[in-house]
Short mmCIF file of C-alpha atoms and ligand atoms in Angstrom, two decimals:
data_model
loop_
_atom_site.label_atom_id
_atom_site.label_comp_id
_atom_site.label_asym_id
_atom_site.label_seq_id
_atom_site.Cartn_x
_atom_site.Cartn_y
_atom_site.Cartn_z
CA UNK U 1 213.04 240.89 31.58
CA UNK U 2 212.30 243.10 34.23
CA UNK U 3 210.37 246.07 32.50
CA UNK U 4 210.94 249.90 34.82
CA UNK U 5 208.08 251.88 34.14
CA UNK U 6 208.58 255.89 33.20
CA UNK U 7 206.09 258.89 34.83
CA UNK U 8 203.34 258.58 32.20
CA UNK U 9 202.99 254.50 32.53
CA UNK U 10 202.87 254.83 36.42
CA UNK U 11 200.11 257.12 36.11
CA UNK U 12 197.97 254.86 34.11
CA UNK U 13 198.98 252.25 36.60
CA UNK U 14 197.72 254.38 39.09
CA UNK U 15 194.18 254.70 37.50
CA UNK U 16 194.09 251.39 36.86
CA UNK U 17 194.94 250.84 40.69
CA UNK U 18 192.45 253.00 42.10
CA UNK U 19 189.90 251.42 40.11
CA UNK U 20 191.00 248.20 41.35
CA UNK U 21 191.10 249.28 44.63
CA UNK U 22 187.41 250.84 44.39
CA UNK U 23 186.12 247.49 42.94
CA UNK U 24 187.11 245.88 46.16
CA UNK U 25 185.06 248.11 48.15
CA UNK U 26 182.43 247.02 45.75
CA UNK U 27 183.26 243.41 46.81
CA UNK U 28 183.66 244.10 50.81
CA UNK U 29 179.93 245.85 50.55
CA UNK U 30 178.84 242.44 48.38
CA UNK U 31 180.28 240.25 50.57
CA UNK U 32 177.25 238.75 53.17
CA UNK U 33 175.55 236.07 54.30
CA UNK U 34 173.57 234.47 51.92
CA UNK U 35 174.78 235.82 48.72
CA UNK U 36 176.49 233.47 46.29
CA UNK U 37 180.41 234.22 45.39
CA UNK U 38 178.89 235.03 41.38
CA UNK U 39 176.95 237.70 42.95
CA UNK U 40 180.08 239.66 44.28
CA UNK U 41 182.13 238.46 40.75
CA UNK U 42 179.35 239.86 39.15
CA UNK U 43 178.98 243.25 41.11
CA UNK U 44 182.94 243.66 40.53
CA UNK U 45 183.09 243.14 36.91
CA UNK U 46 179.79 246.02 36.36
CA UNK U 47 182.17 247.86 38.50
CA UNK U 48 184.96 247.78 36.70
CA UNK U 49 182.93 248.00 33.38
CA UNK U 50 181.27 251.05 34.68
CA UNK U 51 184.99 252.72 34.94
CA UNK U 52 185.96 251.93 30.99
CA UNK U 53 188.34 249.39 32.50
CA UNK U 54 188.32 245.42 31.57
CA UNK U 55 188.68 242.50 34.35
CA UNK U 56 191.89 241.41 34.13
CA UNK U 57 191.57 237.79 35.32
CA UNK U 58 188.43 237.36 32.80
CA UNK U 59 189.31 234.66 30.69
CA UNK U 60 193.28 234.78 31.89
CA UNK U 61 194.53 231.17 31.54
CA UNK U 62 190.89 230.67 30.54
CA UNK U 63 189.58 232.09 34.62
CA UNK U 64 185.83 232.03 34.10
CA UNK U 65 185.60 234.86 36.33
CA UNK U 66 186.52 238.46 37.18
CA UNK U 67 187.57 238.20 40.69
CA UNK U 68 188.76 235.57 42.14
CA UNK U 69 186.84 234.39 45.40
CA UNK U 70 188.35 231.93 47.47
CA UNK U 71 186.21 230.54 51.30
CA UNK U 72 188.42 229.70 54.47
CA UNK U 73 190.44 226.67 53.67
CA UNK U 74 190.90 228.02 50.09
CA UNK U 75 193.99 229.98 49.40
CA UNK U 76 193.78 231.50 45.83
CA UNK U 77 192.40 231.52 42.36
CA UNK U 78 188.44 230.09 43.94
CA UNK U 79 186.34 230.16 41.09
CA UNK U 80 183.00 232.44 41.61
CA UNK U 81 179.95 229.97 41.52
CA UNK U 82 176.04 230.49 42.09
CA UNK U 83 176.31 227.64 44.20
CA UNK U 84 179.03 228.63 46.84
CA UNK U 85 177.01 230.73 49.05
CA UNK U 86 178.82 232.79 51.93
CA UNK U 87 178.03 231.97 55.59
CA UNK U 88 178.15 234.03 58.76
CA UNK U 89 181.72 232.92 60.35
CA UNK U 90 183.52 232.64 56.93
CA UNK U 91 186.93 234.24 55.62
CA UNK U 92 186.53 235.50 52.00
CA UNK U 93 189.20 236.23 50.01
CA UNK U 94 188.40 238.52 47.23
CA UNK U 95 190.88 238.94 44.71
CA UNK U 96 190.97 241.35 41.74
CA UNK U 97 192.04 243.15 38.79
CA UNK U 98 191.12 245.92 36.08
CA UNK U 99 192.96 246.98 33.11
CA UNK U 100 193.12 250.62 31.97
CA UNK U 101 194.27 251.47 28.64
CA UNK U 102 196.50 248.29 28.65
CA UNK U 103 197.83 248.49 32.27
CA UNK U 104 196.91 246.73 35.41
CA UNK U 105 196.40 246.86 38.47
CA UNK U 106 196.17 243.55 41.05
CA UNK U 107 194.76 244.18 44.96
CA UNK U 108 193.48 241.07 47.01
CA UNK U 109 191.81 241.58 50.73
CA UNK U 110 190.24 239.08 53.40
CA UNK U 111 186.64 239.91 55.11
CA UNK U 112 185.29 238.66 57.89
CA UNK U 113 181.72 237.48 57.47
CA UNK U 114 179.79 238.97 60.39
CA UNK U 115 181.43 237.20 63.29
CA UNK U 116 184.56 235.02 62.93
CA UNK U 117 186.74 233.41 65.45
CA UNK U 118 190.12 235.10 67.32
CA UNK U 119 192.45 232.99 65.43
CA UNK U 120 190.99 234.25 61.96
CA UNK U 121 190.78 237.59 62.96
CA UNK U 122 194.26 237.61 63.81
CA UNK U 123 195.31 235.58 60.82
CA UNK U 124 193.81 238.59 58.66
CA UNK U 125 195.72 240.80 60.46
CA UNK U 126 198.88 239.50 60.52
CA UNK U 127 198.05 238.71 56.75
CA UNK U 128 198.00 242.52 56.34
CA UNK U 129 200.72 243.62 58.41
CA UNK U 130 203.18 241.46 57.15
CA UNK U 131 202.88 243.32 53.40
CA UNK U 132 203.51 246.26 55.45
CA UNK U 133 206.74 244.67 56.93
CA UNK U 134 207.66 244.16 52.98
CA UNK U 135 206.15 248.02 52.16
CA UNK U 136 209.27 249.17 54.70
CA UNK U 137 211.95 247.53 52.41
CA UNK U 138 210.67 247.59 49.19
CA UNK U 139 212.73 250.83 47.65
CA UNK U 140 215.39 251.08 45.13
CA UNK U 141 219.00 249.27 45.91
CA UNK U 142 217.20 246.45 47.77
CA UNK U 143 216.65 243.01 46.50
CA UNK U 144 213.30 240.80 46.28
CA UNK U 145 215.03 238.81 48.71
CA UNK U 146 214.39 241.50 51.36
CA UNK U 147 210.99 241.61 50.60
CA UNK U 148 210.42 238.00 50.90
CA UNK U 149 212.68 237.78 54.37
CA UNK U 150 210.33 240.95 55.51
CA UNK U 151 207.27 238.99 55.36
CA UNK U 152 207.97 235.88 56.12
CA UNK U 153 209.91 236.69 59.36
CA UNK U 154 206.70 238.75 60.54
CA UNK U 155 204.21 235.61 59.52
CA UNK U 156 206.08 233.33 61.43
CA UNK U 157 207.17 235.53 64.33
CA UNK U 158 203.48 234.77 65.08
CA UNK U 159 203.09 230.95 64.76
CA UNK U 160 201.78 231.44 61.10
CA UNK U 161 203.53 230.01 57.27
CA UNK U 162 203.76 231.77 54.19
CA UNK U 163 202.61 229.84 51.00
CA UNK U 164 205.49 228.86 48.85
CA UNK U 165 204.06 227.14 45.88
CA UNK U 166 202.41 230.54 44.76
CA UNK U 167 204.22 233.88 44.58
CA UNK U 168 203.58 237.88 44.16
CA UNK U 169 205.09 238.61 40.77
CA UNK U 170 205.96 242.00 38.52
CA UNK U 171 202.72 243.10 36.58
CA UNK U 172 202.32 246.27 33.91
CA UNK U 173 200.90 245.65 30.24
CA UNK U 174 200.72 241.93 31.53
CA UNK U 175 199.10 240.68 34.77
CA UNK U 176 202.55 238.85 35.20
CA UNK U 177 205.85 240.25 34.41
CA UNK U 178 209.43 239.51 35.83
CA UNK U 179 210.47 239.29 38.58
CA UNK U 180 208.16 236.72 40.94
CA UNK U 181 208.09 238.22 44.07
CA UNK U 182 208.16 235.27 46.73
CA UNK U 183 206.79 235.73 50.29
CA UNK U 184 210.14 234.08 51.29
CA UNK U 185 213.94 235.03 51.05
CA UNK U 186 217.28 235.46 52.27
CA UNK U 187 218.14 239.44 53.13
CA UNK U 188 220.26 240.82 50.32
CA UNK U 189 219.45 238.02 47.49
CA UNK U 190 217.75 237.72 44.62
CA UNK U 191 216.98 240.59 41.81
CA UNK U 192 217.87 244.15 42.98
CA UNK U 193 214.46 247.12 43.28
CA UNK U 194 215.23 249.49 40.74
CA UNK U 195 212.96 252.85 40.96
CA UNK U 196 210.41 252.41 38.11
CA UNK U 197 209.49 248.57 39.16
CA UNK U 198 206.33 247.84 39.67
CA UNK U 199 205.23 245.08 41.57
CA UNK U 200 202.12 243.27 42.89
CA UNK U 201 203.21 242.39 47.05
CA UNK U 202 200.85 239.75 48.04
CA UNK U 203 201.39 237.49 51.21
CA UNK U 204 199.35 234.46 51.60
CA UNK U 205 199.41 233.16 55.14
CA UNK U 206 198.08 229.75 56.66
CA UNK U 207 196.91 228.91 60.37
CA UNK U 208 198.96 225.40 59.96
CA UNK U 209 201.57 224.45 57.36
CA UNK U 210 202.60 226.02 54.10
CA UNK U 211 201.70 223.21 51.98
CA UNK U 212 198.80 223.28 49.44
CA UNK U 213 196.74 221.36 47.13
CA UNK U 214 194.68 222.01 43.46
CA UNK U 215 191.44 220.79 43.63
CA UNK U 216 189.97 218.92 40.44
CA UNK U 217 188.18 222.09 39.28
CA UNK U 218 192.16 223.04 38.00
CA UNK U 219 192.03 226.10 39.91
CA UNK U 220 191.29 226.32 43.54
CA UNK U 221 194.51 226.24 45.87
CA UNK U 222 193.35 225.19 48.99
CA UNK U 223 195.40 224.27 52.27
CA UNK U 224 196.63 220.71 52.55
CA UNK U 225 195.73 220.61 56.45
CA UNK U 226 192.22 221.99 55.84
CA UNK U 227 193.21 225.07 58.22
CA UNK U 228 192.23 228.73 57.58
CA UNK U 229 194.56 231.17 54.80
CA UNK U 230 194.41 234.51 54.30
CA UNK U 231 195.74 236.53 51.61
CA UNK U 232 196.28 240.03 51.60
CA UNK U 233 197.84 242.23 48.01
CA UNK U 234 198.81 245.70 46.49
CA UNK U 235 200.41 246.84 43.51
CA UNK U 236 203.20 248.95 44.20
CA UNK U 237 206.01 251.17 42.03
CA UNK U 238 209.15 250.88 43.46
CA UNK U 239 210.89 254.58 43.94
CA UNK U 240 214.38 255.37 45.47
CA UNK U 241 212.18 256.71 48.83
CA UNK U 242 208.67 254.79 50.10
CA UNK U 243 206.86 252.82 47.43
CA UNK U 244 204.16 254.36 45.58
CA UNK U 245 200.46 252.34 46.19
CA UNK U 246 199.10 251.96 42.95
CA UNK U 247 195.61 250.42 44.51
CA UNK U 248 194.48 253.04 46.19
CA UNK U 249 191.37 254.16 46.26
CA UNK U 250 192.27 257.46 47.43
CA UNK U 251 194.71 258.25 43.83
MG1 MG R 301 195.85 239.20 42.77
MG1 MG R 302 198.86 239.04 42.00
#
């Protein structure tokens, strides 16, 4: 069941947005050579501690950790680790979100590590762009199936794939709710946007194919060609105009 949210639960979702938003700032200044992906996990969840807000993903599905941190090849869901250490050259994917008085919010960005090479660079920017492409027909009387058409169009306009075996989804009281939000879809099928929905947008893009793999740890996603992915997310409410972005910093 697809649950609309009314004025006062989308402004809780909005602090809990901005606070998700500000703990990836946290993570983008953590994020450097030589520091170990439990560092920046670490430095989020104080962060979001600090705010009288709880990690989402800690202990979701049993996730050891508060973000999730995933290295070039790796898609989603990387587990933070004193022994992954981040190297000049790298993608990281830092994934993340904080519950506020029961609601949540769910943000995911891509940095560069110093310097990285044109492909990546443009992989994390067409990663971006393309949940823009979605942000333009995301509003009430469209269908998920827009959305999905929107940014997978874009991705592979330029020569990249969206991930299909992992999806965006609904999120409020729950870090999941109905509906999944696929990065894939015909125009005009699937549910319809009502104003009130709100929804976590979240294109993950590879260099090569769209097929991935688990590895043994029962969490990592990581591409099955060993190319680059890049994953890019923001909660959003769904209005009968332009979406409202629930992780912003700026709310
Ligand atoms: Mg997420
Ligand atoms: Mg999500």
């Amino acid at each position: 069941m697809v649950i609309i949210k009314n004025s006062e639960q989308l402004a809780l979702m909005r602090k809990a947005g901005k606070i998700t938003a500000e703990a990836l700032l946290v993570a983008r200044e953590a994020v450097r050579p030589g520091v170990s992906t439990l560092e920046v996990d670490t430095k989020v969840r104080q962060f979001i501690e600090r705010c009288g807000a709880t990690p989402s993903f800690l202990g979701y599905g049993g996730f050891p950790g508060s973000a999730c941190i995933s290295i070039n090849e790796q898609v989603i869901h990387g587990i933070p680790s004193a022994k992954v250490i981040i190297k000049e050259g790298d993608i990281v994917k830092v994934d993340v979100g904080a519950r506020y008085r029961g609601y949540n919010g769910d943000s995911a960005r891509t940095f560069p590590v110093g310097r990285v090479s044109d492909e990546a660079l443009r992989l994390i920017s067409v990663t971006e762009q393309s949940f823009y492409e979605a942000m333009k027909v995301a509003r009430a009387g469209n269908r998920i199936g827009d959305i999905g058409n929107a940014v997978e169009s874009f991705v592979i306009s330029n020569g990249f794939s969206v991930v299909k075996a992992f999806v965006g989804h609904g999120l409020g009281k729950d870090l999941h709710e109905e509906p999944e939000v696929p990065n894939y879809g015909k125009p005009g099928r699937g549910p319809r946007l009502y104003a009130g929905m709100t929804l976590a947008i979240e294109p993950m893009v590879n260099v090569g194919d769209f097929n991935v793999n688990i590895l043994k740890d029962g969490w990592t996603v990581v591409t099955a060609d060993g190319k680059l992915s890049a994953h890019y997310e923001n909660s959003i409410a769904i209005t009968e105009s332009d979406p409202i972005m629930l992780t912003d910093a700026e709310n």
